[in-house]
XYZ file of C-alpha atoms in Angstrom:
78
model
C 87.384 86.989 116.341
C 86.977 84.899 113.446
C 84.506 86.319 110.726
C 81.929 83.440 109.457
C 78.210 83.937 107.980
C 77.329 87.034 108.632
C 80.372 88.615 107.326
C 81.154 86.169 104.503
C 78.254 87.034 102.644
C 78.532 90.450 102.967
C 82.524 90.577 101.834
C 82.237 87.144 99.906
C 85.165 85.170 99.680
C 88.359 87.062 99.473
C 87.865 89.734 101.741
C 86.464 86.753 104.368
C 89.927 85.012 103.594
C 91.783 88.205 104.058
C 89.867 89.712 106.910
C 90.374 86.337 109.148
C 94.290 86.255 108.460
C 94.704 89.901 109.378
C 92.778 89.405 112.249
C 94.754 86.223 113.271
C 97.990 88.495 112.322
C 99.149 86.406 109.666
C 97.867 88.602 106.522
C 101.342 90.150 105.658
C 103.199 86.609 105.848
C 100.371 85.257 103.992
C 100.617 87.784 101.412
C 104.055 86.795 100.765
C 103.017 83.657 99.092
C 100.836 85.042 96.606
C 101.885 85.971 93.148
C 101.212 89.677 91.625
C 98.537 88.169 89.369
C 96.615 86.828 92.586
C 97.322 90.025 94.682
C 95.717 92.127 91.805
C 92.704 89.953 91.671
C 92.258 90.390 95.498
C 93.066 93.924 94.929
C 89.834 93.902 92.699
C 87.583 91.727 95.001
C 88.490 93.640 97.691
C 87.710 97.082 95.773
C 84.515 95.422 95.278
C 83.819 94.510 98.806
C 84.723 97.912 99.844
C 81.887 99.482 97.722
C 79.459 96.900 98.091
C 79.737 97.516 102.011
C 79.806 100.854 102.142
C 76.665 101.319 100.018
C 75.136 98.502 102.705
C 76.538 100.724 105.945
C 75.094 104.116 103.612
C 71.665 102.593 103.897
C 71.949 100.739 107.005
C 72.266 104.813 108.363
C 69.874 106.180 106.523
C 67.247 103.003 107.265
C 68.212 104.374 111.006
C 67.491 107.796 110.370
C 63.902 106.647 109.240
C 63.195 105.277 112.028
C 64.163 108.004 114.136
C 61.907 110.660 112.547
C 59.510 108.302 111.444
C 59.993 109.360 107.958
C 59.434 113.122 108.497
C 62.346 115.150 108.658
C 62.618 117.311 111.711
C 59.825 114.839 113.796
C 61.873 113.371 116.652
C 60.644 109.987 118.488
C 58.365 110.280 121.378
């Protein structure tokens, strides 16, 4: 599965790049090509990916949780 819009601009561009090579199975020869200053900018990117979409998934959950008490803890949905 190829990752476009919806995941680019949650990852932005490296972790797009990176995620559609490993997918495709080509990520480790791929890596092989880059130099140690690019792999520890896409170490950094990717760090920053990592957070960014975690924090997204953290309220993604609780956003869910809402909905299921309807704001109240303890209320479950009719």
């Amino acid at each position: 599965m190829e990752h476009g819009p919806i995941t680019h601009s949650v990852l932005g561009t490296t972790g797009h790049h990176l995620l559609n090579r490993h997918t495709r199975g080509e990520l480790p020869d791929h890596l092989h090509t880059w130099t140690p200053a690019a792999l520890d900018r896409a170490h950094a990117d990717l760090t920053a990916e990592i957070d960014r979409t975690t924090r997204y998934l953290a309220a993604l959950i609780d956003t869910r949780y809402t909905v299921i008490t309807h704001g109240v803890d303890g209320v479950h949905p009719r």
